[in-house]
Amino acid sequence: MIRTVATTPYTDQKPGTSGLRKKVPVFQQPNYAENFIQSVFDSLEGFAGKTLVVGGDGRFYNREVIQKVIAMAVANGFGRVVVGQGGILSTPAASNLIRKRKAFGGLILSASHNPGGPHEDFGIKYNAENGGPAPEKMTDAIYARSKVISAYRIADIGAVDLDKTGTFEVGGMKVEVVDPVTDYAELMETLFDFDALRALFKSGFRMRFDAMHAVTGPYAKEILERRLGAAEGTARNFVPLEDFGGHHPDPNLVHAKHLYDEMMGPDAPDFGAASDGDGDRNLIIGRGIFITPSDSLAMLAANAHLAPGYKAGLKGIARSMPTSGAADRVAEKLGIGMYETPTGWKFFGNLLDAGMATICGEESAGTGSDHVREKDGLWAVLLWLNILAVRGESAKDIVAKHWATYGQNYYSRHDYEEVETDKANALVDALRGKLASLPGTSVQGMKIASADDFAYNDPVDGSVSRNQGIRVLFEGGSRVVFRLSGTGTSGATLRVYIERYEPDPARHGQDTQAALADLIKAADDIAGIRSHTGRDKPSVIT
Ligand code: G16
């Protein structure tokens, strides 16, 4: 039986950088998830009889919301729902399934790297038929709808069994429960030289992959250990848990410090990596060297042709504005296009669809290519492995040679988390107010060349996105960037991105914070971080 249920709008369902993310108790309010799901469906046209892909990162509340999605998909007239077994699909695997099955779109349930559990975070994101996150005009429409919604449609179908693969009919709609790993692993086999990787592991190459008790566990077990023959135990913390074992499934130097310490230790394996809650981020650490996401993007782009899937070369590279300019130098050398977009993977979709970019990346530990329309943690790991296998050098040597060729972009991000929203907004407003007066002035002995609030003109559809981060550029190419995170769920997170370009090989490989010390001070002088927030140091440095 299909019911139309009267509801009243919630006012806070504005999708952020990557979908709607809130604390679980917010999602558990009466009709909260239903309102948002119906607002998504109401903003779409022409899906009757079509396929919807659904899956999530397995965090607390995942199964409940998947049941709601299926019951609402029946009531709204979808023809088929493809769902990962146990409700599990990594974000890149979901993107792949949408594309492979020519689905109308998909709902991905995740709050990514944010912690999970009854009092932690949950999220819902809609991805369109290209497999990528809904563009801004779609998320704006969803938000507009959520503010006036008066009813949602749901079918009384009882709980669907998500744990056995197979296809069955529910309320006149097909539900297909699929193994979450198979299609994704097949895609990886088309891109990378699995024979070379098997030979690498056979030769004694040792690796550590930390799945952080999140969604990539089963993917890493299958691909690294079973298909590529890496030693058992290569994948760690590989059982997805609803609360990620009480940790932040955020693969950075703070939350994956144990991996960093191991990789810097005397008996370090050859290569270390980790991924996040939903499997789209990556952390790459070679023996004795952490590789920043910005550097990783540049190095992957410079070497991608060594993997079979990219042997024809790259069409272009795209990076988010706060990501360092390291990849720009690679694009320049390769003579291909370089695109600078706002933060958020959704901005890469048009460039990838139009064939203007092949590889994209963000400082926030995301790298990916046109194989799907999401960033892809394991993909980045496999591309690194493929490069290591072909070059036969250590990650550390590859990094040193890369810097010697292109120069080093010293880079760090300082996060001030859970700042009171009013104070964070006041800081940004004050900064915006003085942008015009900054050029020509000096801070900490460095002259400001220009300052602006980044706006993006999408070269494919002509849309304009304003206020995407404040940039202060110094003479000589150093810069500091300020923006407020769009993925947090409590208070505001101020992100300060600091970058300095160093062409001289004699000055490469120094301590990053020391190399950036004057810029870090300058950032505080310019934005008044201490005085506005009352904080004397960042909560997270990556
Ligand atoms: C999301 C987006 C990324 C973005 C990141 C950080 O990642 O998909 O494109 O770079 O958030 O955003 P912010 O700086 O606004 O917090 P994820 O992995 O959380 O989905």
GROMACS .gro file of C-alpha atoms in nm, residues 137-314:
model
  178
  137LYS     CA    1   2.163   2.409  -0.936
  138MET     CA    2   2.024   2.070  -0.838
  139THR     CA    3   2.120   2.103  -0.470
  140ASP     CA    4   1.966   2.451  -0.470
  141ALA     CA    5   1.644   2.304  -0.608
  142ILE     CA    6   1.645   2.029  -0.344
  143TYR     CA    7   1.690   2.287  -0.068
  144ALA     CA    8   1.414   2.509  -0.210
  145ARG     CA    9   1.180   2.211  -0.220
  146SER     CA   10   1.267   2.106   0.136
  147LYS     CA   11   1.149   2.446   0.261
  148VAL     CA   12   0.795   2.404   0.128
  149ILE     CA   13   0.741   2.028   0.128
  150SER     CA   14   0.401   1.926   0.262
  151ALA     CA   15   0.387   1.550   0.198
  152TYR     CA   16   0.598   1.249   0.111
  153ARG     CA   17   0.510   0.917  -0.047
  154ILE     CA   18   0.607   0.584   0.105
  155ALA     CA   19   0.503   0.221   0.049
  156ASP     CA   20   0.426  -0.021   0.331
  157ILE     CA   21   0.654  -0.301   0.224
  158GLY     CA   22   0.813  -0.411   0.550
  159ALA     CA   23   1.188  -0.450   0.590
  160VAL     CA   24   1.372  -0.566   0.281
  161ASP     CA   25   1.644  -0.830   0.327
  162LEU     CA   26   1.967  -0.648   0.239
  163ASP     CA   27   2.200  -0.930   0.331
  164LYS     CA   28   2.154  -1.180   0.049
  165THR     CA   29   2.254  -1.094  -0.305
  166GLY     CA   30   1.988  -1.144  -0.569
  167THR     CA   31   1.690  -0.977  -0.731
  168PHE     CA   32   1.336  -0.979  -0.598
  169GLU     CA   33   1.020  -0.776  -0.636
  170VAL     CA   34   0.883  -0.544  -0.372
  171GLY     CA   35   0.558  -0.353  -0.421
  172GLY     CA   36   0.589  -0.381  -0.799
  173MET     CA   37   0.952  -0.259  -0.804
  174LYS     CA   38   1.265  -0.470  -0.850
  175VAL     CA   39   1.524  -0.468  -0.574
  176GLU     CA   40   1.865  -0.600  -0.668
  177VAL     CA   41   2.111  -0.662  -0.388
  178VAL     CA   42   2.463  -0.671  -0.531
  179ASP     CA   43   2.804  -0.753  -0.396
  180PRO     CA   44   2.953  -0.408  -0.327
  181VAL     CA   45   3.304  -0.498  -0.442
  182THR     CA   46   3.274  -0.702  -0.764
  183ASP     CA   47   3.195  -0.432  -1.021
  184TYR     CA   48   3.443  -0.192  -0.867
  185ALA     CA   49   3.724  -0.448  -0.865
  186GLU     CA   50   3.653  -0.526  -1.230
  187LEU     CA   51   3.681  -0.158  -1.315
  188MET     CA   52   4.018  -0.137  -1.139
  189GLU     CA   53   4.142  -0.434  -1.342
  190THR     CA   54   4.074  -0.240  -1.662
  191LEU     CA   55   4.284   0.057  -1.543
  192PHE     CA   56   4.588  -0.096  -1.380
  193ASP     CA   57   4.843  -0.363  -1.464
  194PHE     CA   58   4.738  -0.628  -1.216
  195ASP     CA   59   5.011  -0.866  -1.340
  196ALA     CA   60   5.280  -0.609  -1.263
  197LEU     CA   61   5.124  -0.548  -0.922
  198ARG     CA   62   5.113  -0.920  -0.846
  199ALA     CA   63   5.480  -0.943  -0.940
  200LEU     CA   64   5.557  -0.647  -0.715
  201PHE     CA   65   5.400  -0.811  -0.411
  202LYS     CA   66   5.557  -1.144  -0.500
  203SER     CA   67   5.899  -0.982  -0.495
  204GLY     CA   68   5.850  -0.903  -0.127
  205PHE     CA   69   5.710  -0.550  -0.150
  206ARG     CA   70   5.542  -0.477   0.182
  207MET     CA   71   5.242  -0.253   0.222
  208ARG     CA   72   5.005  -0.138   0.493
  209PHE     CA   73   4.653  -0.027   0.409
  210ASP     CA   74   4.444   0.111   0.694
  211ALA     CA   75   4.071   0.093   0.621
  212MET     CA   76   4.000   0.269   0.952
  213HIS     CA   77   3.707   0.033   1.022
  214ALA     CA   78   3.524   0.201   0.739
  215VAL     CA   79   3.389   0.101   0.401
  216THR     CA   80   3.711   0.023   0.211
  217GLY     CA   81   3.790  -0.280   0.428
  218PRO     CA   82   3.616  -0.535   0.205
  219TYR     CA   83   3.748  -0.363  -0.110
  220ALA     CA   84   4.107  -0.367   0.013
  221LYS     CA   85   4.087  -0.729   0.128
  222GLU     CA   86   3.953  -0.841  -0.208
  223ILE     CA   87   4.173  -0.631  -0.434
  224LEU     CA   88   4.503  -0.607  -0.247
  225GLU     CA   89   4.516  -0.941  -0.071
  226ARG     CA   90   4.302  -1.177  -0.282
  227ARG     CA   91   4.350  -1.047  -0.636
  228LEU     CA   92   4.699  -0.898  -0.606
  229GLY     CA   93   4.847  -1.141  -0.358
  230ALA     CA   94   4.961  -0.890  -0.098
  231ALA     CA   95   5.040  -1.061   0.231
  232GLU     CA   96   4.750  -1.128   0.462
  233GLY     CA   97   4.739  -0.848   0.714
  234THR     CA   98   4.820  -0.585   0.451
  235ALA     CA   99   4.467  -0.450   0.501
  236ARG     CA  100   4.416  -0.341   0.857
  237ASN     CA  101   4.105  -0.243   1.049
  238PHE     CA  102   3.916  -0.391   0.757
  239VAL     CA  103   3.585  -0.472   0.924
  240PRO     CA  104   3.344  -0.181   0.872
  241LEU     CA  105   3.193  -0.075   1.205
  242GLU     CA  106   2.891   0.148   1.264
  243ASP     CA  107   3.100   0.382   1.478
  244PHE     CA  108   3.437   0.321   1.306
  245GLY     CA  109   3.562   0.182   1.635
  246GLY     CA  110   3.503   0.521   1.798
  247HIS     CA  111   3.756   0.697   1.575
  248HIS     CA  112   3.734   0.962   1.304
  249PRO     CA  113   3.765   0.770   0.978
  250ASP     CA  114   3.971   1.058   0.843
  251PRO     CA  115   4.294   0.953   0.675
  252ASN     CA  116   4.518   1.239   0.781
  253LEU     CA  117   4.823   1.280   0.999
  254VAL     CA  118   4.614   1.328   1.309
  255HIS     CA  119   4.365   1.044   1.283
  256ALA     CA  120   4.599   0.801   1.108
  257LYS     CA  121   4.901   0.896   1.315
  258HIS     CA  122   4.975   0.531   1.397
  259LEU     CA  123   5.025   0.466   1.025
  260TYR     CA  124   5.249   0.770   0.992
  261ASP     CA  125   5.458   0.658   1.290
  262GLU     CA  126   5.493   0.310   1.145
  263MET     CA  127   5.596   0.446   0.806
  264MET     CA  128   5.862   0.664   0.966
  265GLY     CA  129   5.988   0.381   1.188
  266PRO     CA  130   6.293   0.161   1.140
  267ASP     CA  131   6.100  -0.141   1.008
  268ALA     CA  132   5.860   0.054   0.790
  269PRO     CA  133   5.690  -0.127   0.503
  270ASP     CA  134   5.755   0.003   0.150
  271PHE     CA  135   5.425   0.181   0.117
  272GLY     CA  136   5.143   0.293   0.346
  273ALA     CA  137   4.795   0.414   0.266
  274ALA     CA  138   4.457   0.472   0.424
  275SER     CA  139   4.108   0.569   0.318
  276ASP     CA  140   3.813   0.736   0.485
  277GLY     CA  141   3.458   0.655   0.594
  278ASP     CA  142   3.312   0.619   0.246
  279GLY     CA  143   3.627   0.530   0.054
  280ASP     CA  144   3.677   0.838  -0.157
  281ARG     CA  145   3.974   0.992   0.023
  282ASN     CA  146   4.329   0.864   0.040
  283LEU     CA  147   4.638   0.907   0.251
  284ILE     CA  148   4.968   0.817   0.089
  285ILE     CA  149   5.286   0.765   0.289
  286GLY     CA  150   5.601   0.617   0.142
  287ARG     CA  151   5.868   0.466   0.365
  288GLY     CA  152   6.008   0.769   0.542
  289ILE     CA  153   5.798   1.025   0.355
  290PHE     CA  154   5.446   1.166   0.381
  291ILE     CA  155   5.316   1.281   0.045
  292THR     CA  156   5.071   1.569   0.066
  293PRO     CA  157   4.748   1.524  -0.132
  294SER     CA  158   4.848   1.821  -0.349
  295ASP     CA  159   5.186   1.663  -0.427
  296SER     CA  160   5.025   1.325  -0.480
  297LEU     CA  161   4.796   1.475  -0.744
  298ALA     CA  162   5.095   1.628  -0.924
  299MET     CA  163   5.299   1.306  -0.906
  300LEU     CA  164   5.011   1.085  -1.018
  301ALA     CA  165   4.944   1.318  -1.310
  302ALA     CA  166   5.312   1.323  -1.410
  303ASN     CA  167   5.332   0.939  -1.406
  304ALA     CA  168   4.978   0.828  -1.496
  305HIS     CA  169   5.083   0.721  -1.846
  306LEU     CA  170   5.269   0.430  -1.682
  307ALA     CA  171   4.934   0.265  -1.602
  308PRO     CA  172   4.744   0.096  -1.887
  309GLY     CA  173   4.424   0.298  -1.833
  310TYR     CA  174   4.610   0.625  -1.893
  311LYS     CA  175   4.875   0.529  -2.143
  312ALA     CA  176   4.722   0.758  -2.404
  313GLY     CA  177   4.805   1.053  -2.180
  314LEU     CA  178   4.591   1.303  -1.994
   0.00000   0.00000   0.00000
